[in-house]
PDB file of C-alpha atoms in Angstrom:
ATOM      1  CA  UNK A   1      83.483-100.567  -4.806  1.00 45.00           C
ATOM      2  CA  UNK A   2      81.651 -97.257  -4.879  1.00 47.00           C
ATOM      3  CA  UNK A   3      82.972 -93.892  -3.831  1.00 46.00           C
ATOM      4  CA  UNK A   4      81.021 -90.679  -3.465  1.00 46.00           C
ATOM      5  CA  UNK A   5      82.997 -87.536  -4.158  1.00 48.00           C
ATOM      6  CA  UNK A   6      81.740 -84.007  -4.778  1.00 50.00           C
ATOM      7  CA  UNK A   7      78.152 -85.293  -4.883  1.00 54.00           C
ATOM      8  CA  UNK A   8      79.062 -87.677  -7.717  1.00 58.00           C
ATOM      9  CA  UNK A   9      78.959 -91.440  -7.584  1.00 66.00           C
ATOM     10  CA  UNK A  10      82.022 -93.113  -8.975  1.00 66.00           C
ATOM     11  CA  UNK A  11      81.835 -96.810  -9.655  1.00 78.00           C
ATOM     12  CA  UNK A  12      84.712 -99.126 -10.378  1.00 86.00           C
ATOM     13  CA  UNK A  13      85.111-100.120 -14.006  1.00 91.00           C
ATOM     14  CA  UNK A  14      83.624-103.535 -13.201  1.00 91.00           C
ATOM     15  CA  UNK A  15      80.800-101.872 -11.247  1.00 88.00           C
ATOM     16  CA  UNK A  16      79.999 -99.634 -14.207  1.00 90.00           C
ATOM     17  CA  UNK A  17      80.032-102.566 -16.646  1.00 94.00           C
ATOM     18  CA  UNK A  18      77.862-104.627 -14.281  1.00 94.00           C
ATOM     19  CA  UNK A  19      75.362-101.777 -13.895  1.00 93.00           C
ATOM     20  CA  UNK A  20      75.052-101.180 -17.643  1.00 95.00           C
ATOM     21  CA  UNK A  21      74.616-104.891 -18.385  1.00 97.00           C
ATOM     22  CA  UNK A  22      72.023-105.210 -15.614  1.00 96.00           C
ATOM     23  CA  UNK A  23      69.996-102.217 -16.796  1.00 96.00           C
ATOM     24  CA  UNK A  24      69.927-103.487 -20.381  1.00 98.00           C
ATOM     25  CA  UNK A  25      68.875-106.958 -19.132  1.00 98.00           C
ATOM     26  CA  UNK A  26      65.980-105.391 -17.208  1.00 97.00           C
ATOM     27  CA  UNK A  27      64.952-103.467 -20.333  1.00 97.00           C
ATOM     28  CA  UNK A  28      64.786-106.778 -22.241  1.00 98.00           C
ATOM     29  CA  UNK A  29      62.750-108.299 -19.393  1.00 98.00           C
ATOM     30  CA  UNK A  30      60.262-105.429 -19.624  1.00 97.00           C
ATOM     31  CA  UNK A  31      60.116-105.851 -23.409  1.00 97.00           C
ATOM     32  CA  UNK A  32      59.448-109.588 -22.951  1.00 97.00           C
ATOM     33  CA  UNK A  33      56.617-108.860 -20.512  1.00 95.00           C
ATOM     34  CA  UNK A  34      55.105-106.381 -22.956  1.00 95.00           C
ATOM     35  CA  UNK A  35      55.507-108.759 -25.910  1.00 95.00           C
ATOM     36  CA  UNK A  36      54.583-112.121 -24.331  1.00 94.00           C
ATOM     37  CA  UNK A  37      53.386-111.433 -20.779  1.00 94.00           C
ATOM     38  CA  UNK A  38      56.431-113.330 -19.531  1.00 96.00           C
ATOM     39  CA  UNK A  39      60.136-113.829 -20.106  1.00 97.00           C
ATOM     40  CA  UNK A  40      60.161-116.732 -22.527  1.00 95.00           C
ATOM     41  CA  UNK A  41      63.378-118.659 -23.200  1.00 95.00           C
ATOM     42  CA  UNK A  42      63.987-119.183 -26.895  1.00 93.00           C
ATOM     43  CA  UNK A  43      62.527-115.846 -27.960  1.00 96.00           C
ATOM     44  CA  UNK A  44      64.758-112.952 -28.959  1.00 97.00           C
ATOM     45  CA  UNK A  45      63.869-110.872 -25.904  1.00 98.00           C
ATOM     46  CA  UNK A  46      64.066-113.893 -23.610  1.00 98.00           C
ATOM     47  CA  UNK A  47      67.460-114.907 -24.948  1.00 98.00           C
ATOM     48  CA  UNK A  48      68.916-111.400 -24.717  1.00 98.00           C
ATOM     49  CA  UNK A  49      67.560-111.045 -21.181  1.00 98.00           C
ATOM     50  CA  UNK A  50      69.071-114.391 -20.224  1.00 98.00           C
ATOM     51  CA  UNK A  51      72.481-113.787 -21.798  1.00 98.00           C
ATOM     52  CA  UNK A  52      72.783-110.334 -20.254  1.00 98.00           C
ATOM     53  CA  UNK A  53      71.600-111.653 -16.897  1.00 98.00           C
ATOM     54  CA  UNK A  54      74.277-114.362 -16.999  1.00 98.00           C
ATOM     55  CA  UNK A  55      76.922-111.678 -17.654  1.00 98.00           C
ATOM     56  CA  UNK A  56      75.472-109.517 -14.867  1.00 97.00           C
ATOM     57  CA  UNK A  57      75.698-112.458 -12.461  1.00 96.00           C
ATOM     58  CA  UNK A  58      79.259-113.251 -13.489  1.00 96.00           C
ATOM     59  CA  UNK A  59      80.367-109.637 -13.054  1.00 95.00           C
ATOM     60  CA  UNK A  60      78.581-109.510  -9.674  1.00 93.00           C
ATOM     61  CA  UNK A  61      81.080-112.024  -8.315  1.00 91.00           C
ATOM     62  CA  UNK A  62      83.796-109.377  -8.684  1.00 89.00           C
ATOM     63  CA  UNK A  63      81.836-106.839  -6.645  1.00 86.00           C
ATOM     64  CA  UNK A  64      81.664-106.678  -2.860  1.00 74.00           C
ATOM     65  CA  UNK A  65      81.534-103.702  -0.509  1.00 69.00           C
ATOM     66  CA  UNK A  66      82.619-105.778   2.481  1.00 67.00           C
ATOM     67  CA  UNK A  67      84.894-108.149   0.605  1.00 74.00           C
ATOM     68  CA  UNK A  68      84.284-111.834   0.136  1.00 81.00           C
ATOM     69  CA  UNK A  69      81.092-113.775  -0.480  1.00 85.00           C
ATOM     70  CA  UNK A  70      77.891-111.824   0.203  1.00 85.00           C
ATOM     71  CA  UNK A  71      74.104-112.204  -0.225  1.00 88.00           C
ATOM     72  CA  UNK A  72      74.332-110.683  -3.723  1.00 88.00           C
ATOM     73  CA  UNK A  73      76.629-113.511  -4.751  1.00 93.00           C
ATOM     74  CA  UNK A  74      74.136-116.061  -3.378  1.00 95.00           C
ATOM     75  CA  UNK A  75      71.374-114.398  -5.416  1.00 96.00           C
ATOM     76  CA  UNK A  76      73.584-114.565  -8.526  1.00 97.00           C
ATOM     77  CA  UNK A  77      74.103-118.308  -8.014  1.00 98.00           C
ATOM     78  CA  UNK A  78      70.341-118.825  -7.620  1.00 98.00           C
ATOM     79  CA  UNK A  79      69.639-116.776 -10.758  1.00 98.00           C
ATOM     80  CA  UNK A  80      72.160-118.782 -12.792  1.00 98.00           C
ATOM     81  CA  UNK A  81      70.681-122.045 -11.524  1.00 99.00           C
ATOM     82  CA  UNK A  82      67.099-120.932 -12.297  1.00 99.00           C
ATOM     83  CA  UNK A  83      68.073-119.807 -15.806  1.00 98.00           C
ATOM     84  CA  UNK A  84      69.788-123.131 -16.492  1.00 98.00           C
ATOM     85  CA  UNK A  85      66.758-125.117 -15.323  1.00 98.00           C
ATOM     86  CA  UNK A  86      64.337-122.919 -17.308  1.00 98.00           C
ATOM     87  CA  UNK A  87      66.322-123.465 -20.508  1.00 98.00           C
ATOM     88  CA  UNK A  88      66.694-127.176 -19.808  1.00 97.00           C
ATOM     89  CA  UNK A  89      62.887-127.431 -19.425  1.00 96.00           C
ATOM     90  CA  UNK A  90      62.479-126.224 -23.022  1.00 94.00           C
ATOM     91  CA  UNK A  91      63.292-129.805 -24.067  1.00 93.00           C
ATOM     92  CA  UNK A  92      60.135-131.152 -22.454  1.00 93.00           C
ATOM     93  CA  UNK A  93      56.646-131.228 -23.938  1.00 89.00           C
ATOM     94  CA  UNK A  94      55.019-131.771 -20.550  1.00 92.00           C
ATOM     95  CA  UNK A  95      52.327-129.186 -19.776  1.00 90.00           C
ATOM     96  CA  UNK A  96      53.642-128.510 -16.273  1.00 94.00           C
ATOM     97  CA  UNK A  97      57.031-127.358 -17.562  1.00 95.00           C
ATOM     98  CA  UNK A  98      55.528-124.111 -18.918  1.00 94.00           C
ATOM     99  CA  UNK A  99      54.418-123.203 -15.388  1.00 96.00           C
ATOM    100  CA  UNK A 100      57.787-124.016 -13.826  1.00 97.00           C
ATOM    101  CA  UNK A 101      59.688-122.274 -16.613  1.00 97.00           C
ATOM    102  CA  UNK A 102      57.579-119.129 -16.220  1.00 97.00           C
ATOM    103  CA  UNK A 103      58.005-119.197 -12.427  1.00 98.00           C
ATOM    104  CA  UNK A 104      61.777-119.572 -12.758  1.00 98.00           C
ATOM    105  CA  UNK A 105      62.211-116.808 -15.339  1.00 98.00           C
ATOM    106  CA  UNK A 106      59.990-114.348 -13.449  1.00 98.00           C
ATOM    107  CA  UNK A 107      61.836-115.216 -10.244  1.00 98.00           C
ATOM    108  CA  UNK A 108      65.200-114.429 -11.862  1.00 98.00           C
ATOM    109  CA  UNK A 109      63.938-110.908 -12.512  1.00 98.00           C
ATOM    110  CA  UNK A 110      62.722-110.485  -8.931  1.00 98.00           C
ATOM    111  CA  UNK A 111      66.028-111.769  -7.552  1.00 98.00           C
ATOM    112  CA  UNK A 112      67.926-109.386  -9.844  1.00 97.00           C
ATOM    113  CA  UNK A 113      65.886-106.449  -8.585  1.00 97.00           C
ATOM    114  CA  UNK A 114      66.691-107.053  -4.901  1.00 96.00           C
ATOM    115  CA  UNK A 115      70.325-105.847  -5.078  1.00 93.00           C
ATOM    116  CA  UNK A 116      69.339-103.268  -7.724  1.00 94.00           C
ATOM    117  CA  UNK A 117      66.883-101.640  -5.308  1.00 95.00           C
ATOM    118  CA  UNK A 118      69.376-101.776  -2.448  1.00 92.00           C
ATOM    119  CA  UNK A 119      72.242-100.320  -4.466  1.00 89.00           C
ATOM    120  CA  UNK A 120      70.096 -97.619  -6.064  1.00 91.00           C
ATOM    121  CA  UNK A 121      68.304 -96.395  -2.942  1.00 94.00           C
ATOM    122  CA  UNK A 122      71.500 -96.287  -0.864  1.00 90.00           C
ATOM    123  CA  UNK A 123      73.130 -94.020  -3.479  1.00 88.00           C
ATOM    124  CA  UNK A 124      70.379 -91.780  -4.892  1.00 87.00           C
ATOM    125  CA  UNK A 125      69.771 -88.893  -4.628  1.00 86.00           C
ATOM    126  CA  UNK A 126      73.410 -87.912  -4.421  1.00 84.00           C
ATOM    127  CA  UNK A 127      74.431 -86.599  -1.043  1.00 84.00           C
ATOM    128  CA  UNK A 128      71.129 -87.595   0.590  1.00 89.00           C
ATOM    129  CA  UNK A 129      70.283 -91.175  -0.402  1.00 90.00           C
ATOM    130  CA  UNK A 130      66.780 -92.462   0.335  1.00 91.00           C
ATOM    131  CA  UNK A 131      68.181 -95.346   2.410  1.00 92.00           C
ATOM    132  CA  UNK A 132      71.190 -96.092   4.560  1.00 90.00           C
ATOM    133  CA  UNK A 133      71.056 -99.895   4.410  1.00 88.00           C
ATOM    134  CA  UNK A 134      68.841-102.808   3.414  1.00 88.00           C
ATOM    135  CA  UNK A 135      66.715-102.423   6.559  1.00 92.00           C
ATOM    136  CA  UNK A 136      65.730 -98.844   5.707  1.00 95.00           C
ATOM    137  CA  UNK A 137      61.981 -98.302   5.190  1.00 95.00           C
ATOM    138  CA  UNK A 138      62.507 -97.061   1.617  1.00 96.00           C
ATOM    139  CA  UNK A 139      64.137-100.353   0.687  1.00 96.00           C
ATOM    140  CA  UNK A 140      61.804-102.645   2.626  1.00 96.00           C
ATOM    141  CA  UNK A 141      58.702-100.912   1.224  1.00 97.00           C
ATOM    142  CA  UNK A 142      60.063-100.991  -2.325  1.00 97.00           C
ATOM    143  CA  UNK A 143      60.938-104.679  -2.030  1.00 97.00           C
ATOM    144  CA  UNK A 144      57.485-105.401  -0.577  1.00 98.00           C
ATOM    145  CA  UNK A 145      55.924-103.596  -3.552  1.00 98.00           C
ATOM    146  CA  UNK A 146      58.038-105.664  -5.951  1.00 98.00           C
ATOM    147  CA  UNK A 147      57.023-108.852  -4.140  1.00 98.00           C
ATOM    148  CA  UNK A 148      53.342-107.933  -4.534  1.00 98.00           C
ATOM    149  CA  UNK A 149      53.859-107.198  -8.257  1.00 97.00           C
ATOM    150  CA  UNK A 150      55.724-110.497  -8.589  1.00 98.00           C
ATOM    151  CA  UNK A 151      52.860-112.487  -7.050  1.00 98.00           C
ATOM    152  CA  UNK A 152      50.302-110.673  -9.229  1.00 98.00           C
ATOM    153  CA  UNK A 153      52.437-111.332 -12.330  1.00 97.00           C
ATOM    154  CA  UNK A 154      52.736-115.037 -11.488  1.00 97.00           C
ATOM    155  CA  UNK A 155      48.971-115.335 -11.003  1.00 97.00           C
ATOM    156  CA  UNK A 156      48.279-113.636 -14.337  1.00 96.00           C
ATOM    157  CA  UNK A 157      50.933-115.731 -16.092  1.00 97.00           C
ATOM    158  CA  UNK A 158      49.520-118.949 -14.615  1.00 96.00           C
ATOM    159  CA  UNK A 159      45.995-118.063 -15.729  1.00 95.00           C
ATOM    160  CA  UNK A 160      47.275-117.206 -19.215  1.00 93.00           C
ATOM    161  CA  UNK A 161      49.188-120.494 -19.543  1.00 93.00           C
ATOM    162  CA  UNK A 162      46.124-122.421 -18.377  1.00 93.00           C
ATOM    163  CA  UNK A 163      43.927-120.548 -20.877  1.00 91.00           C
ATOM    164  CA  UNK A 164      46.372-121.250 -23.734  1.00 87.00           C
ATOM    165  CA  UNK A 165      46.633-124.941 -22.830  1.00 84.00           C
ATOM    166  CA  UNK A 166      42.849-125.258 -22.584  1.00 84.00           C
ATOM    167  CA  UNK A 167      42.446-123.579 -25.982  1.00 78.00           C
ATOM    168  CA  UNK A 168      45.058-125.906 -27.492  1.00 72.00           C
ATOM    169  CA  UNK A 169      43.290-129.010 -26.143  1.00 66.00           C
ATOM    170  CA  UNK A 170      39.943-127.870 -27.590  1.00 65.00           C
ATOM    171  CA  UNK A 171      41.350-127.619 -31.131  1.00 55.00           C
TER     172      UNK A 171
END
């Protein structure tokens, strides 16, 4: 639950913990993209991202403006499922699993950013937020921009995986 008083945002203790965990997880995702071009399970950055994302999802279940189950909770379930599948796929040596694993991990980041954008733009700047709800143009345009970046990232990641697999087969 969030309250705005005297132009200050006050979050519940759980909301504050959730926000901090989520921000740090996103920082690890960015570091993974810089380091590997993708969030890769089994690497230090990939593991920290995944662990923090699991905690962010778990804490999200305790948050709800309207009370009860909400779309953010559904996203958290999807993220947890995608993370579990991506880590399970590490056991396989099949070439296709790298593509699916990359898709799943990149998708967890996109799904995490949907509520992050909504919550941020409906609160900031203080006193005059950029959006009133998820249908506000600021939110829809930001989410559309993220979707475009997501598709571009997946294309680049797919081409990179293909290039690496082709190089491996030539050796």
